[in-house]
Amino acid sequence: MGNVRFADGPEPVTLRRRLQQKPAMNPIARFAATIIFVLVSGVDAIGDESGSPVQLREVNPIKGAPESRVIAITGARLIDGHGGSPVENACVIVKGDQIIFAGAQAEAQIPTGAIRFDAGGKSLLPGLFDSHFHSQDTAKRPIEYELDNGITSFRDPGHPFKFYRWLNGNELTVPRIFLCGGHLDAAPPAWPDQAAVIGTAKQATEAVDAHVARGASGIKIYMRLPAEHIAAACAAADRHGVPVTAHLELVRADAAIEAGVDGIEHITSFGTALADPKQAEVFEQVVGSDSNARREWRPRLWSGIELENNPRLRPLLDQIVKQGTFVSPTLAIFEARVGEKEATPVTASAFANMLDFVGHCHRHGAKIVVGSHTSAPFADRGKAYLREVELMVEAGMTPLEVITAATKVNSEFFGAQDRLGTVAAGKTADLILIDGFPDKNIKDLDKVTHVMLGGNWVKGQEN
């Protein structure tokens, strides 16, 4: 893979609220922004200093298959990510790293000399996206499970760039990695070694500029950043065409959405916007004085939320849908069932309300995406993503809707839908084959037999 550099590529797809991309920073401004970032978060730069326009791309450009190689995958059930019914007995033709045909095999014109791969009995899907994955800077990284599970792209929302220095010069085959850089938080930060600590709107703007200059394709807001500084960060991100996503505790979700965030991480982030205002105020006071108290007080808050006849529910849902806010629930990390894994009536009741709220979001038309948060209490090591999709079905989504959330909708959240997320001519060949029918039984997503990344087989087949 070689040294990690920011990839050149096509102009980024315009996102909701996005302004015309401003010109690239001149070298002096870019240098100043990088110095500010290093002072704020104390990490080494890995981004491109060439001055080329920022693109919403992974930090580890994937070496695609040679253009001379043509592979025809035949006989599979094609679930293309658009949400429609599967195409039976389909054919997908890949030339180099690009899909040149996807559809019924009867309509395919397979080029002479193409390598034919019989996928009869399998389902063919776009590579999955994980919208919320945290790698650890250790020798045994959970990242190594991602490709094996069919996840070809992931975003780490909020870990600093230093956590990914191991990518430099590393030939390990890994998914496309989209980074946000260190999350933006206010003092005292919940995670001092991971945060860019912000005290003014100007610092929020400078931190965003520096993150983007180094390769960030998203910006992560954390729990203490006040709404006015969130707004400044969003305005700066707008100028770069980069989405902003937020983990909230002290700022209400409706206020953060009003400030301009594109996504909300964790279903718990909606708690103070849904709870009785007096209960929300107590939560904010306790957690505001002790960040660690959030782990005890989130279930307390959520166990007391009544969604039926809640006057705050409909306005919040309307706002989420109107603004096109992406919702990344990460349900699996909050799962609690009475009598299992030390759950209490409070934590179990809280989780039931979280599931219910995800169902409300879905029925109302919110853009829900899939994120694993790496590990979960009811999932084996490396299987948090599978547990997350199972819980989304439990919340009321159909398996096919969950697949669409995991592929097409997630690619939109990443700003990468111009080349990834669906199986169609002109898209990059990130594909998976499954020995089952995941559109009927979501558990079949755990039966990935083959993975293709950029036109190269990386699981199940020699190139």
Tab-separated table of C-alpha atoms in Angstrom:
chain	number	residue	atom	x	y	z
A	1	MET	CA	0.000	0.000	0.000
A	2	GLY	CA	2.965	2.337	0.584
A	3	ASN	CA	2.963	5.615	2.463
A	4	VAL	CA	-0.434	7.077	3.206
A	5	ARG	CA	-1.046	10.162	1.129
A	6	PHE	CA	-4.234	12.021	0.338
A	7	ALA	CA	-5.513	10.699	-2.962
A	8	ASP	CA	-6.165	12.805	-6.023
A	9	GLY	CA	-9.502	12.118	-7.623
A	10	PRO	CA	-12.762	13.537	-8.939
A	11	GLU	CA	-14.435	16.535	-7.372
A	12	PRO	CA	-16.360	15.591	-4.227
A	13	VAL	CA	-20.089	15.069	-4.427
A	14	THR	CA	-21.951	18.075	-3.045
A	15	LEU	CA	-23.590	17.242	0.287
A	16	ARG	CA	-26.617	18.758	1.973
A	17	ARG	CA	-25.895	22.385	2.948
A	18	ARG	CA	-22.569	22.292	1.172
A	19	LEU	CA	-21.236	25.440	-0.373
A	20	GLN	CA	-19.089	25.737	-3.461
A	21	GLN	CA	-15.655	24.354	-2.599
A	22	LYS	CA	-13.257	27.145	-1.833
A	23	PRO	CA	-9.816	27.174	-3.473
A	24	ALA	CA	-7.080	25.160	-1.834
A	25	MET	CA	-5.206	26.952	0.946
A	26	ASN	CA	-1.983	28.587	-0.094
A	27	PRO	CA	1.176	26.984	1.341
A	28	ILE	CA	1.545	29.538	4.144
A	29	ALA	CA	-2.053	29.130	5.287
A	30	ARG	CA	-1.807	25.358	5.010
A	31	PHE	CA	1.397	25.344	7.072
A	32	ALA	CA	-0.179	27.580	9.706
A	33	ALA	CA	-3.248	25.354	9.898
A	34	THR	CA	-1.078	22.276	10.374
A	35	ILE	CA	0.927	23.953	13.141
A	36	ILE	CA	-2.315	24.924	14.893
A	37	PHE	CA	-3.533	21.342	14.650
A	38	VAL	CA	-0.315	19.907	16.064
A	39	LEU	CA	-0.447	22.360	18.947
A	40	VAL	CA	-4.052	21.441	19.635
A	41	SER	CA	-3.836	17.659	19.368
A	42	GLY	CA	-0.132	16.813	19.411
A	43	VAL	CA	-0.041	14.315	16.529
A	44	ASP	CA	2.028	13.817	13.415
A	45	ALA	CA	0.704	14.889	10.028
A	46	ILE	CA	-0.147	12.168	7.535
A	47	GLY	CA	-2.130	14.233	5.040
A	48	ASP	CA	-1.206	15.689	1.669
A	49	GLU	CA	0.665	18.986	1.698
A	50	SER	CA	0.525	19.411	-2.083
A	51	GLY	CA	-2.133	22.118	-2.062
A	52	SER	CA	-4.517	20.103	-4.247
A	53	PRO	CA	-8.267	20.474	-3.558
A	54	VAL	CA	-9.592	18.402	-0.688
A	55	GLN	CA	-11.569	15.317	-1.708
A	56	LEU	CA	-13.846	13.093	0.348
A	57	ARG	CA	-11.652	10.051	0.023
A	58	GLU	CA	-9.953	7.419	2.128
A	59	VAL	CA	-6.493	8.109	3.543
A	60	ASN	CA	-5.154	4.806	2.196
A	61	PRO	CA	-5.629	4.781	-1.591
A	62	ILE	CA	-6.335	1.211	-2.654
A	63	LYS	CA	-4.253	-0.168	-5.508
A	64	GLY	CA	-6.804	-1.359	-8.023
A	65	ALA	CA	-6.617	-4.406	-10.259
A	66	PRO	CA	-4.785	-4.025	-13.576
A	67	GLU	CA	-7.018	-2.530	-16.244
A	68	SER	CA	-6.284	-5.454	-18.544
A	69	ARG	CA	-7.989	-7.903	-16.171
A	70	VAL	CA	-11.677	-8.567	-16.797
A	71	ILE	CA	-13.726	-10.694	-14.399
A	72	ALA	CA	-17.304	-11.792	-15.068
A	73	ILE	CA	-19.144	-12.884	-11.915
A	74	THR	CA	-22.105	-14.939	-13.081
A	75	GLY	CA	-25.160	-16.631	-11.632
A	76	ALA	CA	-25.471	-14.688	-8.359
A	77	ARG	CA	-28.519	-13.007	-6.857
A	78	LEU	CA	-27.625	-9.335	-7.217
A	79	ILE	CA	-28.616	-7.071	-4.310
A	80	ASP	CA	-27.281	-3.830	-5.752
A	81	GLY	CA	-27.749	-1.536	-2.736
A	82	HIS	CA	-30.456	0.642	-4.269
A	83	GLY	CA	-33.184	-1.057	-2.243
A	84	GLY	CA	-35.003	-2.841	-5.059
A	85	SER	CA	-35.725	-6.533	-5.439
A	86	PRO	CA	-32.704	-8.761	-6.116
A	87	VAL	CA	-31.827	-9.624	-9.701
A	88	GLU	CA	-31.809	-13.400	-10.033
A	89	ASN	CA	-29.151	-15.068	-12.195
A	90	ALA	CA	-27.229	-11.829	-12.510
A	91	CYS	CA	-23.888	-10.948	-14.034
A	92	VAL	CA	-21.416	-8.320	-12.867
A	93	ILE	CA	-18.452	-7.565	-15.123
A	94	VAL	CA	-15.384	-5.917	-13.624
A	95	LYS	CA	-12.614	-4.366	-15.737
A	96	GLY	CA	-9.634	-3.345	-13.667
A	97	ASP	CA	-11.107	-1.723	-10.582
A	98	GLN	CA	-14.336	-0.612	-12.269
A	99	ILE	CA	-17.718	-2.254	-12.754
A	100	ILE	CA	-18.649	-2.067	-16.427
A	101	PHE	CA	-21.892	-4.063	-16.291
A	102	ALA	CA	-24.360	-5.104	-13.603
A	103	GLY	CA	-27.659	-6.747	-14.405
A	104	ALA	CA	-29.352	-9.842	-15.741
A	105	GLN	CA	-26.948	-12.395	-17.169
A	106	ALA	CA	-29.147	-12.753	-20.255
A	107	GLU	CA	-28.359	-9.115	-21.105
A	108	ALA	CA	-24.622	-9.302	-20.448
A	109	GLN	CA	-22.019	-9.201	-23.195
A	110	ILE	CA	-19.043	-10.861	-21.561
A	111	PRO	CA	-15.798	-9.801	-23.278
A	112	THR	CA	-13.658	-12.453	-24.908
A	113	GLY	CA	-10.903	-13.552	-22.572
A	114	ALA	CA	-12.737	-12.536	-19.405
A	115	ILE	CA	-12.128	-14.609	-16.282
A	116	ARG	CA	-15.451	-16.232	-15.444
A	117	PHE	CA	-16.385	-16.764	-11.820
A	118	ASP	CA	-19.451	-18.906	-11.156
A	119	ALA	CA	-21.314	-17.446	-8.166
A	120	GLY	CA	-24.417	-19.583	-8.528
A	121	GLY	CA	-26.288	-19.949	-5.246
A	122	LYS	CA	-24.684	-16.857	-3.707
A	123	SER	CA	-25.866	-13.295	-3.161
A	124	LEU	CA	-23.710	-10.483	-4.525
A	125	LEU	CA	-23.725	-7.144	-2.678
A	126	PRO	CA	-21.741	-3.912	-2.597
A	127	GLY	CA	-18.998	-3.914	0.017
A	128	LEU	CA	-20.418	-2.933	3.391
A	129	PHE	CA	-19.619	0.352	5.172
A	130	ASP	CA	-19.041	0.735	8.905
A	131	SER	CA	-19.872	4.322	9.847
A	132	HIS	CA	-18.475	4.100	13.378
A	133	PHE	CA	-15.360	2.002	13.817
A	134	HIS	CA	-12.501	2.728	16.213
A	135	SER	CA	-9.148	1.117	15.561
A	136	GLN	CA	-6.639	0.734	18.355
A	137	ASP	CA	-2.972	1.619	17.997
A	138	THR	CA	-1.867	-1.876	18.991
A	139	ALA	CA	-0.357	-4.957	17.364
A	140	LYS	CA	-3.654	-6.860	17.334
A	141	ARG	CA	-6.156	-4.511	15.741
A	142	PRO	CA	-9.851	-5.304	15.341
A	143	ILE	CA	-9.483	-3.696	11.915
A	144	GLU	CA	-8.288	-7.085	10.681
A	145	TYR	CA	-11.806	-8.467	11.125
A	146	GLU	CA	-13.449	-5.858	8.927
A	147	LEU	CA	-12.593	-7.195	5.468
A	148	ASP	CA	-13.276	-10.742	6.588
A	149	ASN	CA	-16.807	-9.610	7.466
A	150	GLY	CA	-17.328	-7.926	4.091
A	151	ILE	CA	-16.695	-4.382	5.319
A	152	THR	CA	-14.704	-2.656	2.593
A	153	SER	CA	-14.929	0.922	3.940
A	154	PHE	CA	-15.068	2.356	7.423
A	155	ARG	CA	-14.965	5.706	9.139
A	156	ASP	CA	-13.219	6.302	12.436
A	157	PRO	CA	-15.143	9.233	13.896
A	158	GLY	CA	-12.848	10.993	16.275
A	159	HIS	CA	-9.649	9.056	16.867
A	160	PRO	CA	-6.585	11.209	16.157
A	161	PHE	CA	-4.400	10.633	13.130
A	162	LYS	CA	-1.628	9.241	15.336
A	163	PHE	CA	-3.726	6.115	15.847
A	164	TYR	CA	-3.203	5.356	12.155
A	165	ARG	CA	0.519	5.983	11.800
A	166	TRP	CA	0.931	2.214	11.450
A	167	LEU	CA	-0.552	2.590	7.941
A	168	ASN	CA	2.615	4.274	6.696
A	169	GLY	CA	4.623	1.709	4.754
A	170	ASN	CA	2.381	-1.131	5.936
A	171	GLU	CA	1.380	-3.650	3.281
A	172	LEU	CA	-1.461	-5.105	5.363
A	173	THR	CA	-4.619	-5.400	3.260
A	174	VAL	CA	-7.293	-3.341	5.005
A	175	PRO	CA	-10.533	-1.581	4.055
A	176	ARG	CA	-10.765	1.961	2.758
A	177	ILE	CA	-10.219	4.106	5.840
A	178	PHE	CA	-12.021	7.433	6.186
A	179	LEU	CA	-10.796	9.581	9.069
A	180	CYS	CA	-12.107	12.555	11.016
A	181	GLY	CA	-8.979	13.232	13.049
A	182	GLY	CA	-9.149	14.002	16.750
A	183	HIS	CA	-12.657	14.943	17.824
A	184	LEU	CA	-13.439	18.543	18.757
A	185	ASP	CA	-14.249	18.897	22.454
A	186	ALA	CA	-14.165	21.614	25.102
A	187	ALA	CA	-12.269	21.583	28.386
A	188	PRO	CA	-12.081	19.381	30.317
A	189	PRO	CA	-12.162	16.838	27.469
A	190	ALA	CA	-13.531	13.366	28.132
A	191	TRP	CA	-10.621	11.818	26.187
A	192	PRO	CA	-7.606	14.134	26.589
A	193	ASP	CA	-5.307	12.027	24.391
A	194	GLN	CA	-7.781	12.045	21.505
A	195	ALA	CA	-9.307	15.519	21.526
A	196	ALA	CA	-8.619	18.822	19.848
A	197	VAL	CA	-9.578	21.052	22.786
A	198	ILE	CA	-11.557	24.062	21.606
A	199	GLY	CA	-12.167	27.249	23.587
A	200	THR	CA	-13.380	29.698	20.940
A	201	ALA	CA	-15.204	29.733	17.621
A	202	LYS	CA	-11.941	30.769	15.960
A	203	GLN	CA	-10.183	27.705	17.364
A	204	ALA	CA	-13.013	25.503	16.079
A	205	THR	CA	-12.535	26.931	12.592
A	206	GLU	CA	-8.755	26.521	12.748
A	207	ALA	CA	-9.015	22.925	13.949
A	208	VAL	CA	-11.374	22.010	11.101
A	209	ASP	CA	-9.083	23.646	8.539
A	210	ALA	CA	-6.096	21.754	9.934
A	211	HIS	CA	-7.916	18.414	10.053
A	212	VAL	CA	-9.058	18.730	6.452
A	213	ALA	CA	-5.598	19.823	5.316
A	214	ARG	CA	-4.270	16.545	6.665
A	215	GLY	CA	-6.807	14.268	5.019
A	216	ALA	CA	-9.925	14.289	7.180
A	217	SER	CA	-13.043	13.449	5.168
A	218	GLY	CA	-15.297	14.226	8.135
A	219	ILE	CA	-15.288	16.156	11.398
A	220	LYS	CA	-16.382	14.708	14.751
A	221	ILE	CA	-17.926	16.854	17.495
A	222	TYR	CA	-17.752	15.600	21.073
A	223	MET	CA	-19.828	16.066	24.184
A	224	ARG	CA	-18.673	19.367	25.715
A	225	LEU	CA	-18.411	21.549	22.619
A	226	PRO	CA	-21.122	24.245	22.951
A	227	ALA	CA	-23.620	24.935	20.192
A	228	GLU	CA	-21.975	28.174	19.068
A	229	HIS	CA	-18.653	26.412	18.556
A	230	ILE	CA	-20.407	23.529	16.800
A	231	ALA	CA	-21.870	26.108	14.410
A	232	ALA	CA	-18.412	27.550	13.742
A	233	ALA	CA	-17.007	24.087	13.053
A	234	CYS	CA	-19.895	23.308	10.699
A	235	ALA	CA	-19.405	26.570	8.814
A	236	ALA	CA	-15.719	25.774	8.365
A	237	ALA	CA	-16.509	22.227	7.254
A	238	ASP	CA	-19.063	23.602	4.787
A	239	ARG	CA	-16.337	25.562	3.058
A	240	HIS	CA	-14.431	22.315	2.497
A	241	GLY	CA	-17.464	20.208	1.557
A	242	VAL	CA	-16.792	17.910	4.529
A	243	PRO	CA	-19.588	16.456	6.717
A	244	VAL	CA	-19.781	16.963	10.479
A	245	THR	CA	-21.053	14.289	12.840
A	246	ALA	CA	-21.603	14.568	16.584
A	247	HIS	CA	-21.566	12.569	19.808
A	248	LEU	CA	-23.781	14.603	22.127
A	249	GLU	CA	-24.366	14.652	25.859
A	250	LEU	CA	-24.687	18.283	26.987
A	251	VAL	CA	-25.995	19.893	23.789
A	252	ARG	CA	-29.457	18.816	22.680
A	253	ALA	CA	-29.696	17.048	19.337
A	254	ASP	CA	-32.148	19.582	17.939
A	255	ALA	CA	-29.717	22.400	18.795
A	256	ALA	CA	-26.808	20.546	17.176
A	257	ILE	CA	-28.833	19.899	14.028
A	258	GLU	CA	-29.797	23.564	13.953
A	259	ALA	CA	-26.095	24.416	14.283
A	260	GLY	CA	-25.442	22.424	11.110
A	261	VAL	CA	-24.273	18.899	11.927
A	262	ASP	CA	-24.821	16.339	9.171
A	263	GLY	CA	-24.979	13.263	11.396
A	264	ILE	CA	-25.589	12.136	14.957
A	265	GLU	CA	-23.492	9.344	16.468
A	266	HIS	CA	-25.149	7.044	19.037
A	267	ILE	CA	-28.867	6.860	19.678
A	268	THR	CA	-28.166	8.112	23.211
A	269	SER	CA	-27.265	11.513	21.740
A	270	PHE	CA	-30.991	12.207	21.303
A	271	GLY	CA	-31.772	11.687	24.999
A	272	THR	CA	-31.832	15.261	26.268
A	273	ALA	CA	-33.973	16.354	23.308
A	274	LEU	CA	-36.591	13.683	24.120
A	275	ALA	CA	-36.555	13.627	27.920
A	276	ASP	CA	-38.646	15.736	30.242
A	277	PRO	CA	-36.816	19.100	30.386
A	278	LYS	CA	-36.317	18.867	34.152
A	279	GLN	CA	-34.791	15.393	33.846
A	280	ALA	CA	-32.610	16.610	30.984
A	281	GLU	CA	-31.414	19.520	33.115
A	282	VAL	CA	-30.400	17.193	35.957
A	283	PHE	CA	-28.552	14.973	33.473
A	284	GLU	CA	-26.697	17.951	32.024
A	285	GLN	CA	-25.681	19.206	35.471
A	286	VAL	CA	-24.381	15.832	36.646
A	287	VAL	CA	-22.576	14.910	33.423
A	288	GLY	CA	-21.343	18.463	32.999
A	289	SER	CA	-19.500	18.189	36.300
A	290	ASP	CA	-18.181	14.665	35.657
A	291	SER	CA	-17.819	13.271	32.138
A	292	ASN	CA	-17.608	9.698	33.416
A	293	ALA	CA	-21.054	10.005	34.990
A	294	ARG	CA	-22.584	9.766	31.505
A	295	ARG	CA	-22.298	5.985	31.546
A	296	GLU	CA	-24.545	5.702	34.605
A	297	TRP	CA	-26.865	8.584	33.820
A	298	ARG	CA	-27.632	7.813	30.162
A	299	PRO	CA	-29.681	4.719	31.118
A	300	ARG	CA	-31.305	6.681	33.927
A	301	LEU	CA	-32.358	9.348	31.463
A	302	TRP	CA	-33.532	6.918	28.775
A	303	SER	CA	-35.442	4.678	31.161
A	304	GLY	CA	-37.621	7.675	32.012
A	305	ILE	CA	-38.327	8.723	28.422
A	306	GLU	CA	-41.933	8.161	27.356
A	307	LEU	CA	-42.158	8.156	23.566
A	308	GLU	CA	-45.906	7.661	23.360
A	309	ASN	CA	-47.618	11.062	23.366
A	310	ASN	CA	-44.227	12.748	23.790
A	311	PRO	CA	-44.639	16.370	22.608
A	312	ARG	CA	-40.939	16.560	21.728
A	313	LEU	CA	-40.852	13.448	19.514
A	314	ARG	CA	-42.598	14.627	16.341
A	315	PRO	CA	-40.788	17.986	16.077
A	316	LEU	CA	-37.439	16.233	16.487
A	317	LEU	CA	-38.265	13.607	13.858
A	318	ASP	CA	-39.507	16.308	11.493
A	319	GLN	CA	-36.257	18.213	11.940
A	320	ILE	CA	-34.112	15.112	11.358
A	321	VAL	CA	-35.924	14.339	8.108
A	322	LYS	CA	-36.151	17.937	6.877
A	323	GLN	CA	-32.439	18.550	7.422
A	324	GLY	CA	-31.437	15.155	6.043
A	325	THR	CA	-29.528	14.298	9.216
A	326	PHE	CA	-27.880	10.881	9.205
A	327	VAL	CA	-28.571	8.750	12.280
A	328	SER	CA	-25.873	6.254	13.333
A	329	PRO	CA	-27.535	4.434	16.275
A	330	THR	CA	-24.716	2.063	17.385
A	331	LEU	CA	-27.431	0.160	19.246
A	332	ALA	CA	-25.255	-2.858	19.957
A	333	ILE	CA	-23.038	-1.082	22.475
A	334	PHE	CA	-26.072	-0.139	24.590
A	335	GLU	CA	-27.859	-3.487	24.433
A	336	ALA	CA	-29.213	-4.630	27.796
A	337	ARG	CA	-31.650	-7.445	28.531
A	338	VAL	CA	-33.015	-8.241	31.975
A	339	GLY	CA	-31.211	-11.225	33.470
A	340	GLU	CA	-28.347	-11.132	30.981
A	341	LYS	CA	-24.815	-9.733	31.318
A	342	GLU	CA	-25.470	-7.818	34.535
A	343	ALA	CA	-28.312	-5.798	33.036
A	344	THR	CA	-30.658	-4.040	35.441
A	345	PRO	CA	-34.307	-3.070	34.998
A	346	VAL	CA	-33.093	0.490	34.394
A	347	THR	CA	-30.597	-0.392	31.644
A	348	ALA	CA	-33.027	-2.843	30.029
A	349	SER	CA	-35.846	-0.286	30.028
A	350	ALA	CA	-33.502	2.336	28.612
A	351	PHE	CA	-32.425	0.046	25.777
A	352	ALA	CA	-36.038	-0.838	24.946
A	353	ASN	CA	-36.737	2.885	24.544
A	354	MET	CA	-33.672	3.295	22.327
A	355	LEU	CA	-34.884	0.492	20.057
A	356	ASP	CA	-38.315	2.099	19.955
A	357	PHE	CA	-36.849	5.461	18.977
A	358	VAL	CA	-34.864	3.918	16.111
A	359	GLY	CA	-38.137	2.434	14.890
A	360	HIS	CA	-39.739	5.879	15.022
A	361	CYS	CA	-36.829	7.352	13.059
A	362	HIS	CA	-37.166	4.656	10.412
A	363	ARG	CA	-40.929	4.974	10.027
A	364	HIS	CA	-40.582	8.743	9.785
A	365	GLY	CA	-38.085	8.467	6.925
A	366	ALA	CA	-34.791	9.303	8.635
A	367	LYS	CA	-31.523	8.310	6.958
A	368	ILE	CA	-30.250	5.536	9.210
A	369	VAL	CA	-26.752	4.117	8.752
A	370	VAL	CA	-24.864	1.172	10.228
A	371	GLY	CA	-21.945	1.575	12.618
A	372	SER	CA	-20.470	-1.087	14.882
A	373	HIS	CA	-18.402	0.876	17.427
A	374	THR	CA	-15.935	-2.043	17.043
A	375	SER	CA	-17.190	-4.205	19.922
A	376	ALA	CA	-20.452	-4.890	21.741
A	377	PRO	CA	-21.516	-6.840	24.855
A	378	PHE	CA	-23.721	-9.338	22.989
A	379	ALA	CA	-21.305	-9.916	20.092
A	380	ASP	CA	-18.308	-12.189	19.707
A	381	ARG	CA	-15.004	-10.484	18.930
A	382	GLY	CA	-15.173	-9.002	15.452
A	383	LYS	CA	-18.959	-9.473	15.181
A	384	ALA	CA	-20.322	-6.184	16.560
A	385	TYR	CA	-21.411	-5.135	13.057
A	386	LEU	CA	-23.519	-8.258	12.661
A	387	ARG	CA	-25.184	-7.638	16.019
A	388	GLU	CA	-25.911	-4.055	14.995
A	389	VAL	CA	-27.761	-5.078	11.824
A	390	GLU	CA	-29.736	-7.693	13.763
A	391	LEU	CA	-30.870	-5.017	16.215
A	392	MET	CA	-31.884	-2.712	13.378
A	393	VAL	CA	-34.198	-5.447	12.126
A	394	GLU	CA	-35.529	-5.830	15.669
A	395	ALA	CA	-36.217	-2.077	15.644
A	396	GLY	CA	-38.488	-2.494	12.621
A	397	MET	CA	-36.349	-2.261	9.490
A	398	THR	CA	-36.543	-5.038	6.910
A	399	PRO	CA	-33.323	-6.919	6.095
A	400	LEU	CA	-33.261	-5.293	2.652
A	401	GLU	CA	-33.635	-1.833	4.211
A	402	VAL	CA	-30.754	-2.590	6.551
A	403	ILE	CA	-28.578	-3.668	3.606
A	404	THR	CA	-29.391	-0.376	1.874
A	405	ALA	CA	-28.464	1.497	5.064
A	406	ALA	CA	-25.187	-0.422	5.253
A	407	THR	CA	-24.237	0.335	1.651
A	408	LYS	CA	-25.910	3.138	-0.313
A	409	VAL	CA	-26.989	5.347	2.596
A	410	ASN	CA	-23.670	4.908	4.364
A	411	SER	CA	-21.807	5.876	1.187
A	412	GLU	CA	-23.857	9.076	1.114
A	413	PHE	CA	-22.934	9.743	4.741
A	414	PHE	CA	-19.267	9.332	3.771
A	415	GLY	CA	-19.681	11.557	0.706
A	416	ALA	CA	-18.414	8.683	-1.448
A	417	GLN	CA	-21.598	7.727	-3.291
A	418	ASP	CA	-20.135	8.827	-6.611
A	419	ARG	CA	-17.909	5.738	-6.681
A	420	LEU	CA	-18.934	3.390	-3.848
A	421	GLY	CA	-21.999	1.960	-2.117
A	422	THR	CA	-23.935	0.382	-4.988
A	423	VAL	CA	-23.306	-2.167	-7.723
A	424	ALA	CA	-23.633	-0.301	-11.008
A	425	ALA	CA	-21.635	0.434	-14.141
A	426	GLY	CA	-19.026	3.088	-13.435
A	427	LYS	CA	-18.702	2.301	-9.734
A	428	THR	CA	-15.571	0.968	-8.058
A	429	ALA	CA	-15.557	-2.816	-7.717
A	430	ASP	CA	-15.842	-3.271	-3.959
A	431	LEU	CA	-18.035	-6.382	-3.842
A	432	ILE	CA	-18.921	-9.246	-1.524
A	433	LEU	CA	-20.439	-12.684	-2.057
A	434	ILE	CA	-22.609	-14.283	0.601
A	435	ASP	CA	-23.639	-17.908	0.926
A	436	GLY	CA	-27.245	-17.118	1.759
A	437	PHE	CA	-30.119	-14.676	1.386
A	438	PRO	CA	-29.389	-11.645	3.597
A	439	ASP	CA	-32.339	-9.740	2.141
A	440	LYS	CA	-34.559	-12.372	3.763
A	441	ASN	CA	-32.502	-13.263	6.841
A	442	ILE	CA	-30.108	-10.580	8.055
A	443	LYS	CA	-28.069	-13.201	9.934
A	444	ASP	CA	-26.837	-14.408	6.550
A	445	LEU	CA	-24.595	-11.320	6.425
A	446	ASP	CA	-22.345	-13.467	8.603
A	447	LYS	CA	-21.775	-15.861	5.685
A	448	VAL	CA	-19.356	-13.813	3.583
A	449	THR	CA	-17.350	-16.152	1.359
A	450	HIS	CA	-15.622	-13.735	-1.030
A	451	VAL	CA	-14.550	-10.102	-0.869
A	452	MET	CA	-13.341	-7.947	-3.760
A	453	LEU	CA	-11.610	-4.624	-3.074
A	454	GLY	CA	-10.844	-2.385	-6.028
A	455	GLY	CA	-11.262	-5.269	-8.452
A	456	ASN	CA	-8.893	-7.561	-6.534
A	457	TRP	CA	-10.056	-10.583	-4.591
A	458	VAL	CA	-8.948	-10.216	-0.965
A	459	LYS	CA	-10.930	-13.132	0.438
A	460	GLY	CA	-12.005	-16.475	-0.986
A	461	GLN	CA	-10.271	-16.398	-4.354
A	462	GLU	CA	-6.828	-16.008	-5.898
A	463	ASN	CA	-6.312	-13.133	-8.340
